Amino acid sequence: MMKLLISNDDGVHAPGIAMLHRVLKETAQCRVIAPDRNCSGASNSLTLHNPLRLQQLENGFYSLNGTPTDCVHLGTNSPLADDVDLVVSGINDGPNMGDDVLYSGTVAAAMEGRFMGFPAIAVSMGSHSHDYYETAARVVADIVNGMAEVPLRLDTILNINVPARPYDELKGIKVTRLGRRHRAETMVRDRDPFGREIFWYGPIGGQLDDAEGTDFHAVREGYVSITPLSLDMTAQSHQDTLQAWLGTTQK
Amino acid sequence: MMKLLISNDDGVHAPGIAMLHRVLKETAQCRVIAPDRNCSGASNSLTLHNPLRLQQLENGFYSLNGTPTDCVHLGTNSPLADDVDLVVSGINDGPNMGDDVLYSGTVAAAMEGRFMGFPAIAVSMGSHSHDYYETAARVVADIVNGMAEVPLRLDTILNINVPARPYDELKGIKVTRLGRRHRAETMVRDRDPFGREIFWYGPIGGQLDDAEGTDFHAVREGYVSITPLSLDMTAQSHQDTLQAWLGTTQK
Amino acid sequence: MMKLLISNDDGVHAPGIAMLHRVLKETAQCRVIAPDRNCSGASNSLTLHNPLRLQQLENGFYSLNGTPTDCVHLGTNSPLADDVDLVVSGINDGPNMGDDVLYSGTVAAAMEGRFMGFPAIAVSMGSHSHDYYETAARVVADIVNGMAEVPLRLDTILNINVPARPYDELKGIKVTRLGRRHRAETMVRDRDPFGREIFWYGPIGGQLDDAEGTDFHAVREGYVSITPLSLDMTAQSHQDTLQAWLGTTQK
Amino acid sequence: MMKLLISNDDGVHAPGIAMLHRVLKETAQCRVIAPDRNCSGASNSLTLHNPLRLQQLENGFYSLNGTPTDCVHLGTNSPLADDVDLVVSGINDGPNMGDDVLYSGTVAAAMEGRFMGFPAIAVSMGSHSHDYYETAARVVADIVNGMAEVPLRLDTILNINVPARPYDELKGIKVTRLGRRHRAETMVRDRDPFGREIFWYGPIGGQLDDAEGTDFHAVREGYVSITPLSLDMTAQSHQDTLQAWLGTTQK
């Protein structure tokens, strides 16, 4: 039986992680360590300045006063670490496609698993519907069962987005690249009820590149989108241009 | 005169950003928006659940109760946004090389600048010495002056690490790729003074890949390291392998 | 049936509030709103700069990202406020006697209830034992039943501390005054694992005034201690001395 | 020369503490330790779960990532504690009168000073005007000079509220009792820009008891109000009533 470490960024009380656990525990041994609060937008942030504290809840899940990355690090590289075959993060309440992945705590949890040396999957609902978490959980179960059968040797993580529809109505799986979003709308300037100026992020940007081949396109067409994500951010294709520019301008 | 937006992750009171501002204001028009607290390890995290509040300090810098990403977003995509030609983030107290970049708030601030459509530079000291911030600031000034002369058209950010030595003793500039670190040492399990169990991250991992061509190697040899970083994380080289595996295991 | 609003400062997942709810729901209609995190030491602090967010957990309790005072204010003076006959706060993990009450979030929750116009009780274990929460819960149930019978008209709160022993071995109830503690030991200067200087509060001070009549004395002798606490902090007995001093020194 | 420890709850960058320091340093030796963020509403809260970190700013003030109480505790009961003759907290941006004192971080800082064994003063502007901080600072200087001349031996703190007018137009000083406020208006239910439900505290309550003799009355009439505040919250006048009620209802 595979041993899974499950986390998320919506927090230990979110319905997505509950469903993921409910379905995966049928086919794997599961341990859940998740943030005590909603950490949407946490990216790969680490809690470096304050100590981490763990608490086991009545349902057996572990709640941590930290980020998704902290949770996976604690579960894989600490005195509490246990055997792990795979890290699964989600099910996120809403899509993590295109530029979203950079800010996503759900994706970050999977990345941390990969950094610690384990295969890792991030799974998100392709829309903000709450009705089809079971579809997403079953898709992950299929992947996990596939991995138990035939190991998948990739130094990447799998970023999965699942259309909000019944499992039987999925059209299939597409391997995709990340699309691109327009930038978010302008920040909102407001006043708190005491009259002091505050700012909030504006609505997320629309789809700038959602051509065939992107995650946006696949989900819209009813397919599960799987994008392999690299952890090496070096932009190799730009190295020569940069070298030439430096030759011209420096010294 | 170029218009710069300056931020960092060590916080608005850090000596690195003070030096950066002191040197750059000689050649460019500078606006500083930085976190009110040390945000090391903040990665690309966003403040989504609480409002942001801005305060101008006596020295003219703006202090924000948010992350490095929040600072750059506010400076480029809000009612307070001003004309920006370039985003500069740093000078970080310590290196951002190899796998560090994923967790770095300094690098994240530059990435946010790039996402908002601007050229962007992250600059860090190649070691934890505090004696050579001026060297790093002058390296950035050279780059900025070069950009004023010859635009650098790249859809990437420049991640710069500067050896801790006098400016005149720099050996030159190398365009590099990211090295790799060993994973961090095991988390530390401890007790707070009240006897409750707490966990802290362990020391950072040593260098796993520091071969010639990496940022680690360049800085160790006395060169300024510049790594162009991509914002598209799609692991294109893995798409075929993944496709084949899916064909074998799913359905 | 009386309608109770229950809160605490150890957080919504603490065993003390679970026991309090388990016992009180037999004799009263209970609504639980408690902080999502441990708020020991929160005193009467208010969350003024960030918005409050409420989440209902599987067991029906409400979890709030705020302080004990926030919880009681939300339950009594907001669009979500319901009929309340009594506010009960606890069972605190450890004593709230003598000078502790000033810093206690448990006592503060009761004070907020009183400010909003309701009778209010704070209940704490007289020691750090976790074995006798049921004793404390039954003591509260007795008081609640007494109030249902004969209203208690006092513009104060009742601060209850219960010895850690079986209910049948309680010696009785004593009405007490607050004792006094020595001040806490010196703060602990330490370094975090990254070598940076940090400070922690030192161990709590010993008992300075624990004479007969104090809460310390009653609990030590095996009695339940009930101290009525005033919300008006004016030190009337000092007004004349102050007036005289001002006459001498000002103008 | 008296040795003063100065703190506040509006944060180390607030104009009130800057003015207080500017005026008091003429007549006393001053050390400033104040919160790095606005802590209005912090009451006597303590930072127990995270370590405290101190940073000295360019102007010599110390900035602490904690509450007003933490600041005073660090300055009086830690390895960094120095000789202190008096703790002064403020100048608060707005009044701390009537029921406000319970929630005020400004008053709490003074209370902590008193707990640690030192005379202590909390000073607030009687309205939200920012134009007369100098008036308040001069009133405190007068008190401090008076104390240097004739010690004031009281086991209380002095809670001072100063009308927003020129120093020369003050009518005098009145020793007062705390007034009473109506309870705050109902909490505001709102949605954040992402559509999620949030709550904010409503506007503060109006004056319920502002009769002659109260702090409200004195300030309104143009007098400096000084209320001595007690740290013993025992409601002695209610002990008999409670005893009688217990006799009737318990056992």
Coordinates of C-alpha atoms in Angstrom, one line a residue, chain A residues 40-236:
Chain A
S40 CA -4.3 30.7 -0.3
G41 CA -1.6 32.8 -1.9
A42 CA 1.1 31.5 0.4
S43 CA 3.3 30.4 -2.5
N44 CA 6.5 28.6 -1.3
S45 CA 6.7 30.7 1.8
L46 CA 8.5 29.3 4.9
T47 CA 7.9 30.1 8.5
L48 CA 11.4 31.1 9.5
H49 CA 10.9 33.7 12.3
N50 CA 8.4 31.9 14.5
P51 CA 8.3 28.3 15.8
L52 CA 5.9 25.8 14.4
R53 CA 3.4 24.0 16.6
L54 CA 1.5 20.9 15.7
Q55 CA -1.9 19.7 17.0
Q56 CA -3.8 16.6 16.2
L57 CA -7.5 17.1 15.7
E58 CA -10.3 14.7 16.6
N59 CA -10.5 13.3 13.0
G60 CA -6.8 12.4 13.1
F61 CA -5.6 15.2 10.8
Y62 CA -2.6 17.3 12.0
S63 CA -3.0 21.0 12.1
L64 CA 0.1 23.2 11.9
N65 CA 0.4 27.0 12.5
G66 CA 2.3 27.4 9.3
T67 CA 2.3 27.4 5.5
P68 CA 1.7 24.5 3.1
T69 CA 5.5 24.3 2.5
D70 CA 6.0 24.0 6.3
C71 CA 3.5 21.2 6.5
V72 CA 5.3 19.1 3.8
H73 CA 8.7 19.9 5.2
L74 CA 7.6 18.8 8.7
G75 CA 6.1 15.6 7.2
T76 CA 9.2 14.7 5.2
N77 CA 12.3 16.2 6.9
S78 CA 11.8 16.4 10.7
P79 CA 11.8 14.1 13.7
L80 CA 8.1 13.5 12.9
A81 CA 8.8 12.5 9.3
D82 CA 7.4 9.2 8.3
D83 CA 7.9 7.0 5.2
V84 CA 6.4 8.8 2.2
D85 CA 5.9 7.4 -1.3
L86 CA 4.0 10.4 -2.7
V87 CA 3.0 13.9 -1.6
V88 CA -0.5 15.0 -2.7
S89 CA -1.7 18.5 -2.2
G90 CA -5.3 19.7 -2.6
I91 CA -8.1 19.6 -3.6
N92 CA -7.8 23.3 -4.1
D93 CA -11.0 25.4 -4.0
G94 CA -10.5 26.9 -7.5
P95 CA -8.1 26.6 -10.4
N96 CA -4.3 26.7 -10.3
M97 CA -3.6 27.3 -14.0
G98 CA -1.3 29.6 -15.9
D99 CA 0.4 32.2 -13.9
D100 CA -1.6 31.1 -10.8
V101 CA 0.9 28.4 -10.0
L102 CA 3.6 30.9 -8.9
Y103 CA 1.4 32.1 -6.0
S104 CA -0.4 28.9 -5.2
G105 CA 0.2 27.3 -1.8
T106 CA -1.3 24.1 -3.2
V107 CA 1.4 23.8 -5.9
A108 CA 4.1 24.9 -3.4
A109 CA 3.2 22.0 -1.1
A110 CA 3.8 19.6 -4.0
M111 CA 7.0 21.4 -4.9
E112 CA 8.3 21.0 -1.4
G113 CA 7.6 17.3 -1.6
R114 CA 9.6 17.1 -4.8
F115 CA 12.5 19.0 -3.2
M116 CA 12.5 16.5 -0.4
G117 CA 12.9 13.8 -3.0
F118 CA 9.4 12.5 -3.4
P119 CA 7.0 12.3 -6.4
A120 CA 4.3 15.0 -5.9
I121 CA 1.0 16.0 -7.2
A122 CA -1.0 19.2 -6.8
V123 CA -4.7 19.0 -7.6
S124 CA -7.2 21.8 -8.0
M125 CA -10.8 22.2 -9.1
G126 CA -10.9 23.8 -12.5
S127 CA -13.5 26.2 -11.3
H128 CA -14.9 27.6 -8.0
S129 CA -17.7 25.0 -7.9
H130 CA -17.8 22.9 -4.7
D131 CA -19.9 20.1 -6.1
Y132 CA -17.3 18.0 -7.8
Y133 CA -14.5 17.5 -5.2
E134 CA -15.3 13.7 -5.6
T135 CA -14.4 13.8 -9.3
A136 CA -11.1 15.4 -8.5
A137 CA -10.4 12.9 -5.7
R138 CA -11.1 10.0 -8.0
V139 CA -8.8 11.3 -10.7
V140 CA -6.0 11.5 -8.1
A141 CA -6.8 7.9 -7.0
D142 CA -6.5 6.8 -10.6
I143 CA -3.0 8.4 -10.8
V144 CA -1.9 7.0 -7.5
N145 CA -3.0 3.5 -8.5
G146 CA -1.2 4.0 -11.8
M147 CA 2.0 4.9 -9.9
A148 CA 1.7 1.9 -7.7
E149 CA 1.6 -0.2 -10.9
V150 CA 4.2 1.6 -13.0
P151 CA 6.5 4.1 -11.3
L152 CA 6.6 7.5 -12.9
R153 CA 10.2 8.7 -12.9
L154 CA 10.2 12.5 -13.4
D155 CA 12.1 15.2 -11.6
T156 CA 9.0 17.4 -11.8
I157 CA 5.6 17.7 -10.1
L158 CA 2.3 17.1 -11.7
N159 CA -0.1 20.0 -11.6
I160 CA -3.6 18.7 -12.1
N161 CA -6.8 20.7 -12.7
V162 CA -10.1 18.9 -12.9
P163 CA -13.2 20.2 -14.6
A164 CA -16.2 20.6 -12.3
R165 CA -18.4 17.8 -13.7
P166 CA -19.3 14.2 -12.8
Y167 CA -16.4 11.7 -13.1
D168 CA -18.2 9.8 -15.8
E169 CA -18.4 13.0 -17.9
L170 CA -14.7 13.7 -18.0
K171 CA -13.5 13.6 -21.6
G172 CA -10.1 12.3 -20.7
I173 CA -6.7 13.6 -19.7
K174 CA -4.5 16.0 -21.5
V175 CA -0.8 16.8 -20.9
T176 CA -0.6 20.6 -21.1
R177 CA 1.6 23.6 -20.8
L178 CA 0.8 26.5 -18.5
G179 CA -1.4 29.2 -20.1
R180 CA -0.9 32.9 -19.4
R181 CA -3.2 35.3 -17.6
H182 CA -3.6 39.0 -18.1
R183 CA -2.3 40.8 -15.0
A184 CA -4.8 41.3 -12.1
E185 CA -7.0 44.3 -12.2
T186 CA -5.8 47.3 -10.3
M187 CA -5.7 47.0 -6.5
V188 CA -8.8 48.3 -4.7
R189 CA -8.3 51.4 -2.6
D190 CA -10.8 51.5 0.2
R191 CA -11.3 52.7 3.8
D192 CA -11.7 50.4 6.8
P193 CA -14.7 51.2 9.0
F194 CA -12.5 53.5 11.1
G195 CA -11.7 55.6 8.1
R196 CA -8.2 54.5 7.5
E197 CA -6.9 53.8 4.0
I198 CA -6.5 50.2 3.0
F199 CA -5.7 48.3 -0.1
W200 CA -6.9 44.9 -1.4
Y201 CA -5.8 42.9 -4.4
G202 CA -8.1 43.3 -7.4
P203 CA -9.9 40.5 -9.3
I204 CA -7.6 38.0 -11.0
G205 CA -6.7 38.6 -14.6
G206 CA -8.5 37.0 -17.5
Q207 CA -6.9 34.4 -19.8
L208 CA -4.3 35.9 -22.1
D209 CA -3.0 32.6 -23.6
D210 CA -5.5 29.9 -23.5
A211 CA -4.7 28.3 -26.9
E212 CA -4.9 24.6 -27.5
G213 CA -2.2 22.9 -25.5
T214 CA -2.7 25.0 -22.4
D215 CA -4.2 24.0 -19.1
F216 CA -6.9 26.6 -19.6
H217 CA -8.0 25.1 -22.9
A218 CA -8.0 21.5 -21.7
V219 CA -10.2 22.2 -18.6
R220 CA -12.6 24.3 -20.6
E221 CA -13.0 21.4 -23.1
G222 CA -13.8 19.0 -20.3
Y223 CA -10.4 17.3 -19.9
V224 CA -8.4 16.8 -16.9
S225 CA -5.2 18.9 -17.4
I226 CA -1.9 17.7 -16.2
T227 CA 1.1 20.0 -16.5
P228 CA 4.5 18.8 -15.5
L229 CA 6.2 21.7 -13.6
S230 CA 10.0 22.1 -13.5
L231 CA 11.8 23.3 -10.3
D232 CA 14.8 24.7 -12.2
M233 CA 13.9 28.2 -13.1
T234 CA 17.1 29.0 -15.1
A235 CA 16.0 30.6 -18.4
Q236 CA 18.6 28.9 -20.5

